[in-house]
Amino acid sequence: MIVVKHSNLRVTMDINHSNTICFIKHCKAIKDSHFTRKRKLPLHQLLLSILSRKGRTLTMEIRSFIKSIKSKISISKPGYLKQRQKLNPEVFLELSDFHVKNFYKDRTMVQRLKGYLILAVDGSSVNVPNTAQNVELYGNASHKNAKPQAQLGISCLFDLLNKMIIDCTINKWKFSERNQALLHIDKCNSITGEKPRIVIFDRGYPSGEFFIDLMKRNESFLIRIGATVFKKEQLAMTADDEYVNIMFDKSRLSPHKGTQTADKLAKTGSIPLRFVRFTLDNGSREYLATNLPMEEFSTSEIVYLYRLRWEIETAYNVLKNKFFIENFTGTKPIMIEQDIYATVYLCNVMHDILLDAKLEFNIKNHQKYKYKMEINKNIAIGIMKEELIRFILEKDKGKKKEMFDKIIVEISSNILPVRNGRHYKRTKGQLSGTYSNVNKRSF
C-alpha cells in the first residue's frame, strides 16, 4: 500500500508561501528597505538558520549552518545578529498559521470525537535571559528581595487529538489567561474553519463573566472548577451529574461593584450549567462545569474528555524539554520572540510528520507487537532538525520526495512501548547528578 505523505505537501506549500511578496513584506520588522539588497545572508537563509538552530554557542551555530548549506562565505556574529534584528518575529507565527490551516483543510487527516474538534487552552511561563530590558518588558518573576528573574508568559490553543498548536501568544509574565483564551477562540475559525469544537480549561479559568463570554460565542466548553469556586452549587449537588442554575446575586456582584463585569453579571441574572462530580484514584473529589448536554455526553464521557486535557501539558513539555524553547540565541526581545514562534512552527511540522510516520508504522507492523507502540518524539525531533534543511534546499522534486520518504521511514522505525497502568511516585526537586540518564537530547 502506498502512503501519501500529506506533511510533505504541506511543508512544500510552506516553502512556496515563504517566497511570496506578502510574506517577504511581513518579514521587515523596521524598514521596508530591509532584505532588498544582496547580502551574504539573504532572507531565506536567515529564516533557515533560525529553524535549524540546535542550542549551541552562536559561533558554532553559524559555522554549522554555513557548512549545511555548503557555502564558502564567512559571517561574523555581529553581522548575523544585525540581520536578526531586522526580522519580524511574527513571520514564524504566520508560517505556523499557514501550515495548520492547510492541515485542517485536509479532511483525511483531522481526528474528531463525535464530530467535534477537542481543544484546550492553557498558559505557561518561560524563563528568558535576565537583562534589565527583559525584566522591564516582560516582568520579574522572583520573590521580594530575591535576585530578579525575567520571565514571560505564553498562552496556547492546542488540538488534543491532532496535536496542533492552533494559536500562540507571547505576553508579560502576569497576564489575563481568560482574555487570551477568548482571543484564541476568536481566531480559531480563521485557522480550523467553522468546525464544531469543545474547548477544555483547567481550574484557573472559571468565572461567571468567562462563562457568559463563552456562551455568547456559542462555544461548547468543559472547565474544571476549584474547591472554592461556585461552592454553593457544589455543596447543593444531590447527584454526581446534574444541571444547576448559577444565580448572580448580590454576594457575587459586590466584588465587582462599579465595574463592567458587575453590569454584565447583573444584566444576565443567571446561567444554566451542568456540573459533574467525580472521584480521583487518591479519593479526592473534582468538579467539572460544562454546557454539553447529557443526551450527547454521558458522565463517564465528560470525565474522559477532561482527562484528554493532559495532552496540552505534554505539548508544553515537548516545547520546553524536547525543543528547548528556553535556550535562546540572544538576549534581545526580538530574538527571543523569533525563537519562540519558530519553535511553535517546528513543533506543528513535527506533529504533522509524526502522523504520516504513525500511518507508515501501522501499515507495516499491524498486530506485530504485544504492547501499543508510540513513535519516539525525541528522536523524531532530532531527525527533523538534521534533515529538514537538506529537504528545503533540494531543488529536484524527485529527490525531495525521496528524501522526505526516508525521513518518514526513519522516524517510524524509532518506537517505544506504551505500558498502561504504570504509576510512579512523583519525585520533587533536583535529582543528584549533572546529567540525566533518561532525558538525553536528540540534537
Short mmCIF file of C-alpha atoms in Angstrom, two decimals:
data_model
loop_
_atom_site.label_atom_id
_atom_site.label_comp_id
_atom_site.label_asym_id
_atom_site.label_seq_id
_atom_site.Cartn_x
_atom_site.Cartn_y
_atom_site.Cartn_z
CA MET A 1 0.00 0.00 0.00
CA ILE A 2 1.35 3.43 -0.99
CA VAL A 3 1.18 6.03 1.80
CA VAL A 4 0.57 9.59 0.61
CA LYS A 5 2.84 11.91 2.60
CA HIS A 6 0.46 14.77 3.38
CA SER A 7 3.05 16.51 5.58
CA ASN A 8 5.44 16.58 2.60
CA LEU A 9 2.87 18.51 0.57
CA ARG A 10 2.23 20.98 3.40
CA VAL A 11 5.92 21.66 4.09
CA THR A 12 6.40 22.27 0.34
CA MET A 13 3.47 24.70 0.43
CA ASP A 14 5.13 26.47 3.39
CA ILE A 15 8.33 26.89 1.36
CA ASN A 16 6.39 28.34 -1.57
CA HIS A 17 4.48 30.67 0.77
CA SER A 18 7.74 31.98 2.26
CA ASN A 19 8.74 33.19 -1.22
CA THR A 20 5.59 35.27 -1.78
CA ILE A 21 5.71 39.08 -1.87
CA CYS A 22 3.27 39.40 1.07
CA PHE A 23 5.37 37.12 3.29
CA ILE A 24 8.62 38.90 2.43
CA LYS A 25 6.96 42.24 3.21
CA HIS A 26 5.80 40.86 6.57
CA CYS A 27 9.42 39.88 7.36
CA LYS A 28 10.50 43.52 7.55
CA ALA A 29 10.34 44.49 11.21
CA ILE A 30 11.61 48.07 11.00
CA LYS A 31 12.15 49.37 7.44
CA ASP A 32 10.67 48.48 4.07
CA SER A 33 14.17 48.69 2.61
CA HIS A 34 15.38 45.71 4.66
CA PHE A 35 16.05 42.42 2.84
CA THR A 36 16.09 44.13 -0.57
CA ARG A 37 19.86 44.40 -1.15
CA LYS A 38 22.02 41.39 -1.88
CA ARG A 39 23.70 40.31 1.36
CA LYS A 40 25.97 37.50 2.50
CA LEU A 41 23.00 36.04 4.36
CA PRO A 42 19.79 36.58 2.33
CA LEU A 43 16.35 36.39 3.90
CA HIS A 44 15.55 32.76 3.08
CA GLN A 45 18.87 31.61 4.56
CA LEU A 46 18.31 33.74 7.67
CA LEU A 47 14.94 32.04 8.20
CA LEU A 48 16.53 28.62 7.72
CA SER A 49 19.30 29.39 10.20
CA ILE A 50 16.72 30.12 12.91
CA LEU A 51 14.70 26.98 12.18
CA SER A 52 17.82 24.81 12.22
CA ARG A 53 19.41 26.10 15.43
CA LYS A 54 20.47 23.44 17.93
CA GLY A 55 21.12 25.48 21.07
CA ARG A 56 24.90 25.69 20.77
CA THR A 57 27.11 28.77 21.00
CA LEU A 58 26.30 31.31 18.30
CA THR A 59 29.70 30.85 16.64
CA MET A 60 29.11 27.09 16.33
CA GLU A 61 25.52 27.64 15.14
CA ILE A 62 26.72 29.92 12.33
CA ARG A 63 29.56 27.56 11.43
CA SER A 64 27.24 24.53 11.34
CA PHE A 65 24.66 26.35 9.22
CA ILE A 66 27.23 27.59 6.68
CA LYS A 67 28.51 24.01 6.31
CA SER A 68 24.98 22.61 5.93
CA ILE A 69 24.18 24.97 3.03
CA LYS A 70 27.62 24.23 1.50
CA SER A 71 28.59 27.88 1.33
CA LYS A 72 32.10 29.35 1.36
CA ILE A 73 31.09 32.71 2.80
CA SER A 74 32.09 33.82 6.28
CA ILE A 75 29.57 35.53 8.57
CA SER A 76 30.55 37.32 11.77
CA LYS A 77 28.48 37.17 14.96
CA PRO A 78 27.73 40.94 14.88
CA GLY A 79 26.72 40.71 11.22
CA TYR A 80 24.40 37.78 11.89
CA LEU A 81 22.79 39.44 14.93
CA LYS A 82 22.32 42.66 12.94
CA GLN A 83 20.35 40.72 10.30
CA ARG A 84 18.28 39.03 13.01
CA GLN A 85 17.22 42.40 14.43
CA LYS A 86 15.64 43.32 11.09
CA LEU A 87 13.34 40.26 11.09
CA ASN A 88 9.74 40.43 12.31
CA PRO A 89 9.19 37.54 14.81
CA GLU A 90 5.56 37.13 13.73
CA VAL A 91 6.55 35.72 10.32
CA PHE A 92 7.10 32.36 12.04
CA LEU A 93 3.62 32.58 13.54
CA GLU A 94 2.33 33.34 10.02
CA LEU A 95 4.12 30.22 8.74
CA SER A 96 2.60 28.19 11.57
CA ASP A 97 -0.90 29.55 10.84
CA PHE A 98 -0.46 28.78 7.14
CA HIS A 99 0.67 25.21 7.84
CA VAL A 100 -2.09 24.50 10.36
CA LYS A 101 -4.78 25.96 8.06
CA ASN A 102 -3.71 23.56 5.32
CA PHE A 103 -3.74 20.70 7.82
CA TYR A 104 -7.40 21.33 8.70
CA LYS A 105 -8.33 21.63 5.03
CA ASP A 106 -7.15 18.01 4.64
CA ARG A 107 -10.21 16.08 5.82
CA THR A 108 -8.41 12.73 5.61
CA MET A 109 -6.04 13.69 8.45
CA VAL A 110 -8.19 15.52 11.01
CA GLN A 111 -9.31 13.46 14.01
CA ARG A 112 -12.55 14.29 15.85
CA LEU A 113 -14.60 12.91 18.72
CA LYS A 114 -18.32 12.63 17.98
CA GLY A 115 -17.78 15.17 15.21
CA TYR A 116 -16.04 17.69 17.50
CA LEU A 117 -12.51 19.02 17.49
CA ILE A 118 -11.26 18.63 21.07
CA LEU A 119 -9.22 21.70 22.02
CA ALA A 120 -7.64 23.05 25.21
CA VAL A 121 -6.29 26.42 26.31
CA ASP A 122 -3.55 26.86 28.88
CA GLY A 123 -0.74 29.22 29.74
CA SER A 124 2.84 28.65 30.83
CA SER A 125 5.83 30.67 31.98
CA VAL A 126 9.10 30.86 30.05
CA ASN A 127 12.39 31.98 31.60
CA VAL A 128 14.19 34.48 29.37
CA PRO A 129 17.70 36.00 29.55
CA ASN A 130 17.95 38.02 32.74
CA THR A 131 18.58 41.52 31.36
CA ALA A 132 17.17 44.82 32.62
CA GLN A 133 15.35 45.26 29.29
CA ASN A 134 13.62 41.87 29.58
CA VAL A 135 12.69 42.41 33.25
CA GLU A 136 11.11 45.75 32.31
CA LEU A 137 9.33 44.43 29.20
CA TYR A 138 8.07 41.03 30.41
CA GLY A 139 8.20 41.23 34.21
CA ASN A 140 10.10 39.95 37.23
CA ALA A 141 9.02 36.50 38.47
CA SER A 142 11.29 36.35 41.52
CA HIS A 143 10.15 36.80 45.12
CA LYS A 144 10.63 40.02 47.06
CA ASN A 145 14.27 40.84 47.88
CA ALA A 146 15.46 37.95 45.67
CA LYS A 147 17.59 38.26 42.54
CA PRO A 148 15.39 39.38 39.58
CA GLN A 149 14.34 36.70 37.09
CA ALA A 150 12.96 37.88 33.76
CA GLN A 151 10.05 35.75 32.65
CA LEU A 152 7.33 35.94 30.02
CA GLY A 153 4.03 34.13 29.70
CA ILE A 154 2.81 32.20 26.69
CA SER A 155 -0.73 31.07 26.03
CA CYS A 156 -1.66 28.34 23.55
CA LEU A 157 -4.79 26.90 21.96
CA PHE A 158 -3.98 23.24 21.36
CA ASP A 159 -5.77 20.45 19.48
CA LEU A 160 -5.68 17.47 21.86
CA LEU A 161 -6.36 14.80 19.22
CA ASN A 162 -4.35 16.20 16.31
CA LYS A 163 -1.53 17.67 18.45
CA MET A 164 -1.54 21.02 16.62
CA ILE A 165 -0.82 24.38 18.29
CA ILE A 166 -3.62 26.37 16.66
CA ASP A 167 -2.57 29.68 18.19
CA CYS A 168 0.15 31.01 20.48
CA THR A 169 0.64 34.43 22.06
CA ILE A 170 3.59 35.93 23.94
CA ASN A 171 2.66 38.07 26.95
CA LYS A 172 4.05 39.66 30.07
CA TRP A 173 4.80 37.33 32.98
CA LYS A 174 1.48 38.25 34.62
CA PHE A 175 -1.33 38.25 32.06
CA SER A 176 -5.05 37.54 31.88
CA GLU A 177 -5.37 33.91 30.78
CA ARG A 178 -9.12 34.36 30.29
CA ASN A 179 -8.67 37.30 27.91
CA GLN A 180 -6.05 35.38 25.95
CA ALA A 181 -8.35 32.34 25.81
CA LEU A 182 -11.09 34.46 24.22
CA LEU A 183 -8.60 35.87 21.69
CA HIS A 184 -7.56 32.30 20.78
CA ILE A 185 -11.20 31.27 20.33
CA ASP A 186 -11.98 34.33 18.20
CA LYS A 187 -9.05 33.45 15.91
CA CYS A 188 -9.84 29.73 15.79
CA ASN A 189 -12.40 29.80 12.95
CA SER A 190 -9.90 31.51 10.64
CA ILE A 191 -7.47 28.60 11.20
CA THR A 192 -9.63 25.48 11.53
CA GLY A 193 -12.73 26.66 9.69
CA GLU A 194 -16.11 26.69 11.40
CA LYS A 195 -15.91 23.13 12.66
CA PRO A 196 -17.79 22.03 15.83
CA ARG A 197 -15.39 22.10 18.77
CA ILE A 198 -15.21 21.58 22.50
CA VAL A 199 -12.73 23.75 24.42
CA ILE A 200 -11.37 22.41 27.72
CA PHE A 201 -9.96 24.58 30.52
CA ASP A 202 -8.30 23.96 33.88
CA ARG A 203 -9.01 25.49 37.30
CA GLY A 204 -7.61 28.98 36.66
CA TYR A 205 -10.28 29.91 34.09
CA PRO A 206 -13.83 29.59 35.54
CA SER A 207 -15.73 32.77 36.46
CA GLY A 208 -19.25 33.99 35.88
CA GLU A 209 -18.11 36.53 33.29
CA PHE A 210 -15.99 33.94 31.45
CA PHE A 211 -18.95 31.53 31.25
CA ILE A 212 -21.10 34.33 29.82
CA ASP A 213 -18.45 35.26 27.24
CA LEU A 214 -18.15 31.63 26.10
CA MET A 215 -21.92 31.15 25.85
CA LYS A 216 -22.31 34.37 23.84
CA ARG A 217 -19.86 32.88 21.35
CA ASN A 218 -21.89 29.63 21.26
CA GLU A 219 -18.82 27.69 22.39
CA SER A 220 -19.08 24.17 23.77
CA PHE A 221 -16.82 24.04 26.82
CA LEU A 222 -15.66 21.93 29.74
CA ILE A 223 -13.98 23.57 32.74
CA ARG A 224 -12.53 22.15 35.93
CA ILE A 225 -13.79 24.05 38.99
CA GLY A 226 -11.65 24.69 42.06
CA ALA A 227 -12.90 23.86 45.55
CA THR A 228 -13.79 27.49 46.36
CA VAL A 229 -15.42 28.43 43.02
CA PHE A 230 -19.24 28.19 42.88
CA LYS A 231 -19.00 26.33 46.20
CA LYS A 232 -22.70 26.86 46.99
CA GLU A 233 -23.69 24.95 43.84
CA GLN A 234 -21.11 22.23 44.55
CA LEU A 235 -22.46 21.63 48.08
CA ALA A 236 -26.07 21.61 46.83
CA MET A 237 -25.47 18.74 44.38
CA THR A 238 -27.55 15.64 45.12
CA ALA A 239 -26.11 13.55 42.27
CA ASP A 240 -22.76 13.21 40.51
CA ASP A 241 -24.16 14.71 37.32
CA GLU A 242 -26.89 17.35 37.31
CA TYR A 243 -27.97 20.68 35.86
CA VAL A 244 -27.56 23.74 38.08
CA ASN A 245 -28.66 27.34 37.77
CA ILE A 246 -25.93 29.80 38.74
CA MET A 247 -27.52 32.96 40.15
CA PHE A 248 -25.60 36.23 40.03
CA ASP A 249 -26.95 37.61 43.31
CA LYS A 250 -25.60 40.46 45.47
CA SER A 251 -22.88 38.29 47.00
CA ARG A 252 -21.47 37.64 43.52
CA LEU A 253 -21.93 41.19 42.26
CA SER A 254 -20.39 43.03 45.23
CA PRO A 255 -16.71 42.08 44.49
CA HIS A 256 -17.16 43.71 41.05
CA LYS A 257 -19.12 46.76 42.22
CA GLY A 258 -18.84 49.70 39.83
CA THR A 259 -17.24 47.69 37.01
CA GLN A 260 -18.42 46.49 33.60
CA THR A 261 -18.21 42.94 34.95
CA ALA A 262 -20.88 43.74 37.57
CA ASP A 263 -23.13 45.24 34.88
CA LYS A 264 -22.67 42.16 32.69
CA LEU A 265 -23.47 39.73 35.53
CA ALA A 266 -26.49 41.76 36.71
CA LYS A 267 -27.89 42.01 33.18
CA THR A 268 -27.50 38.25 32.64
CA GLY A 269 -29.05 37.36 36.01
CA SER A 270 -28.32 33.63 35.88
CA ILE A 271 -26.89 30.93 33.62
CA PRO A 272 -27.74 27.21 33.35
CA LEU A 273 -24.78 24.81 33.52
CA ARG A 274 -24.16 21.13 34.00
CA PHE A 275 -21.98 20.13 36.97
CA VAL A 276 -20.19 16.76 37.03
CA ARG A 277 -18.57 15.35 40.17
CA PHE A 278 -16.06 12.52 40.07
CA THR A 279 -13.53 10.89 42.40
CA LEU A 280 -9.82 10.59 41.68
CA ASP A 281 -7.75 7.50 42.44
CA ASN A 282 -6.47 9.15 45.63
CA GLY A 283 -10.03 9.62 46.92
CA SER A 284 -10.33 13.40 46.38
CA ARG A 285 -13.31 14.85 44.55
CA GLU A 286 -13.17 17.04 41.48
CA TYR A 287 -15.89 19.13 39.84
CA LEU A 288 -16.39 19.99 36.18
CA ALA A 289 -18.72 22.58 34.62
CA THR A 290 -19.95 22.24 31.05
CA ASN A 291 -22.74 23.18 28.66
CA LEU A 292 -22.60 19.81 26.87
CA PRO A 293 -25.99 18.05 27.08
CA MET A 294 -26.43 14.75 28.96
CA GLU A 295 -28.11 13.26 25.89
CA GLU A 296 -24.90 13.65 23.88
CA PHE A 297 -22.18 13.06 26.50
CA SER A 298 -22.57 10.72 29.47
CA THR A 299 -20.90 11.32 32.85
CA SER A 300 -18.04 8.94 32.03
CA GLU A 301 -17.53 10.62 28.63
CA ILE A 302 -17.29 14.05 30.30
CA VAL A 303 -14.60 12.73 32.67
CA TYR A 304 -12.79 11.13 29.71
CA LEU A 305 -12.90 14.44 27.83
CA TYR A 306 -11.35 16.31 30.74
CA ARG A 307 -8.55 13.76 31.06
CA LEU A 308 -7.65 14.40 27.42
CA ARG A 309 -6.61 17.89 28.59
CA TRP A 310 -3.33 16.41 29.83
CA GLU A 311 -2.12 16.48 26.21
CA ILE A 312 -1.61 20.25 26.41
CA GLU A 313 0.68 19.72 29.41
CA THR A 314 2.57 17.18 27.28
CA ALA A 315 2.80 19.77 24.49
CA TYR A 316 4.44 22.28 26.83
CA ASN A 317 6.82 19.55 27.97
CA VAL A 318 7.79 18.92 24.33
CA LEU A 319 8.38 22.65 23.76
CA LYS A 320 10.49 23.08 26.89
CA ASN A 321 12.29 19.75 27.27
CA LYS A 322 12.49 18.39 23.71
CA PHE A 323 12.74 21.56 21.61
CA PHE A 324 14.42 23.52 24.46
CA ILE A 325 12.38 26.64 23.80
CA GLU A 326 14.13 28.46 26.69
CA ASN A 327 17.56 28.08 25.05
CA PHE A 328 17.64 31.39 23.20
CA THR A 329 20.01 32.66 20.51
CA GLY A 330 20.39 36.09 22.09
CA THR A 331 19.14 38.37 24.85
CA LYS A 332 17.15 40.91 22.83
CA PRO A 333 13.33 40.61 22.97
CA ILE A 334 13.07 40.47 19.16
CA MET A 335 15.32 37.38 19.05
CA ILE A 336 13.56 35.75 22.00
CA GLU A 337 10.21 36.09 20.21
CA GLN A 338 11.71 34.86 16.91
CA ASP A 339 12.98 31.72 18.66
CA ILE A 340 9.64 31.06 20.42
CA TYR A 341 7.47 31.40 17.31
CA ALA A 342 9.97 29.43 15.21
CA THR A 343 9.79 26.61 17.77
CA VAL A 344 5.98 26.64 17.68
CA TYR A 345 6.10 26.30 13.88
CA LEU A 346 8.62 23.43 14.08
CA CYS A 347 6.50 21.70 16.72
CA ASN A 348 3.50 21.75 14.38
CA VAL A 349 5.58 20.46 11.46
CA MET A 350 6.97 17.70 13.68
CA HIS A 351 3.50 16.55 14.77
CA ASP A 352 2.31 16.64 11.15
CA ILE A 353 5.25 14.45 10.10
CA LEU A 354 4.54 12.13 13.06
CA LEU A 355 1.01 11.50 11.75
CA ASP A 356 2.45 10.27 8.44
CA ALA A 357 5.12 8.25 10.27
CA LYS A 358 2.48 6.67 12.50
CA LEU A 359 0.42 5.69 9.45
CA GLU A 360 3.55 4.21 7.85
CA PHE A 361 4.29 2.24 11.02
CA ASN A 362 0.71 0.96 11.44
CA ILE A 363 0.59 -0.34 7.86
CA LYS A 364 3.91 -2.18 8.13
CA ASN A 365 3.52 -3.51 11.67
CA HIS A 366 -0.17 -4.31 12.06
CA GLN A 367 -0.67 -6.53 15.17
CA LYS A 368 3.04 -7.30 15.37
CA TYR A 369 3.73 -6.10 18.93
CA LYS A 370 2.44 -7.12 22.36
CA TYR A 371 2.05 -3.51 23.53
CA LYS A 372 0.74 -0.45 21.77
CA MET A 373 3.75 1.31 20.24
CA GLU A 374 4.36 5.05 20.01
CA ILE A 375 6.95 6.86 17.93
CA ASN A 376 9.81 8.35 19.95
CA LYS A 377 9.21 12.12 19.72
CA ASN A 378 12.68 12.99 20.95
CA ILE A 379 14.32 11.04 18.12
CA ALA A 380 11.77 12.42 15.62
CA ILE A 381 12.74 15.98 16.57
CA GLY A 382 16.45 15.17 16.18
CA ILE A 383 15.92 13.61 12.73
CA MET A 384 13.76 16.53 11.61
CA LYS A 385 16.35 19.08 12.79
CA GLU A 386 19.09 17.22 10.89
CA GLU A 387 17.24 16.57 7.64
CA LEU A 388 14.75 19.41 7.18
CA ILE A 389 17.35 21.90 5.87
CA ARG A 390 18.55 19.44 3.24
CA PHE A 391 14.95 18.83 2.20
CA ILE A 392 14.19 22.57 1.91
CA LEU A 393 17.38 23.32 -0.04
CA GLU A 394 16.89 20.47 -2.53
CA LYS A 395 15.51 21.78 -5.85
CA ASP A 396 14.82 18.49 -7.64
CA LYS A 397 11.22 17.39 -6.93
CA GLY A 398 12.02 13.70 -7.30
CA LYS A 399 14.94 13.89 -4.88
CA LYS A 400 12.83 15.95 -2.46
CA LYS A 401 10.16 13.24 -2.37
CA GLU A 402 12.78 10.54 -1.90
CA MET A 403 14.39 12.48 0.97
CA PHE A 404 11.06 13.03 2.72
CA ASP A 405 10.09 9.37 2.36
CA LYS A 406 13.38 8.42 4.04
CA ILE A 407 12.66 10.85 6.89
CA ILE A 408 9.24 9.24 7.44
CA VAL A 409 10.67 5.70 7.36
CA GLU A 410 13.48 6.56 9.76
CA ILE A 411 11.15 8.29 12.22
CA SER A 412 8.62 5.43 12.08
CA SER A 413 11.36 2.91 12.95
CA ASN A 414 12.15 4.58 16.30
CA ILE A 415 9.37 3.38 18.60
CA LEU A 416 8.61 2.92 22.30
CA PRO A 417 6.08 0.60 24.02
CA VAL A 418 3.13 2.12 25.92
CA ARG A 419 2.53 0.08 29.08
CA ASN A 420 -0.78 1.20 30.57
CA GLY A 421 -1.49 1.24 34.28
CA ARG A 422 2.03 2.09 35.44
CA HIS A 423 2.22 4.66 38.23
CA TYR A 424 5.34 6.04 39.83
CA LYS A 425 5.65 8.19 42.91
CA ARG A 426 6.48 11.74 41.86
CA THR A 427 9.98 12.86 42.85
CA LYS A 428 10.09 16.58 43.56
CA GLY A 429 13.20 18.73 43.50
CA GLN A 430 16.51 18.44 41.72
CA LEU A 431 17.93 14.93 41.43
CA SER A 432 21.60 14.36 42.13
CA GLY A 433 23.95 14.21 39.17
CA THR A 434 24.53 16.72 36.41
CA TYR A 435 23.26 14.62 33.51
CA SER A 436 20.05 12.59 33.46
CA ASN A 437 20.13 9.05 32.09
CA VAL A 438 16.53 9.29 30.86
CA ASN A 439 16.47 12.81 29.39
CA LYS A 440 19.04 12.80 26.60
CA ARG A 441 18.99 15.48 23.90
CA SER A 442 18.45 14.38 20.32
CA PHE A 443 20.16 17.43 18.76
#
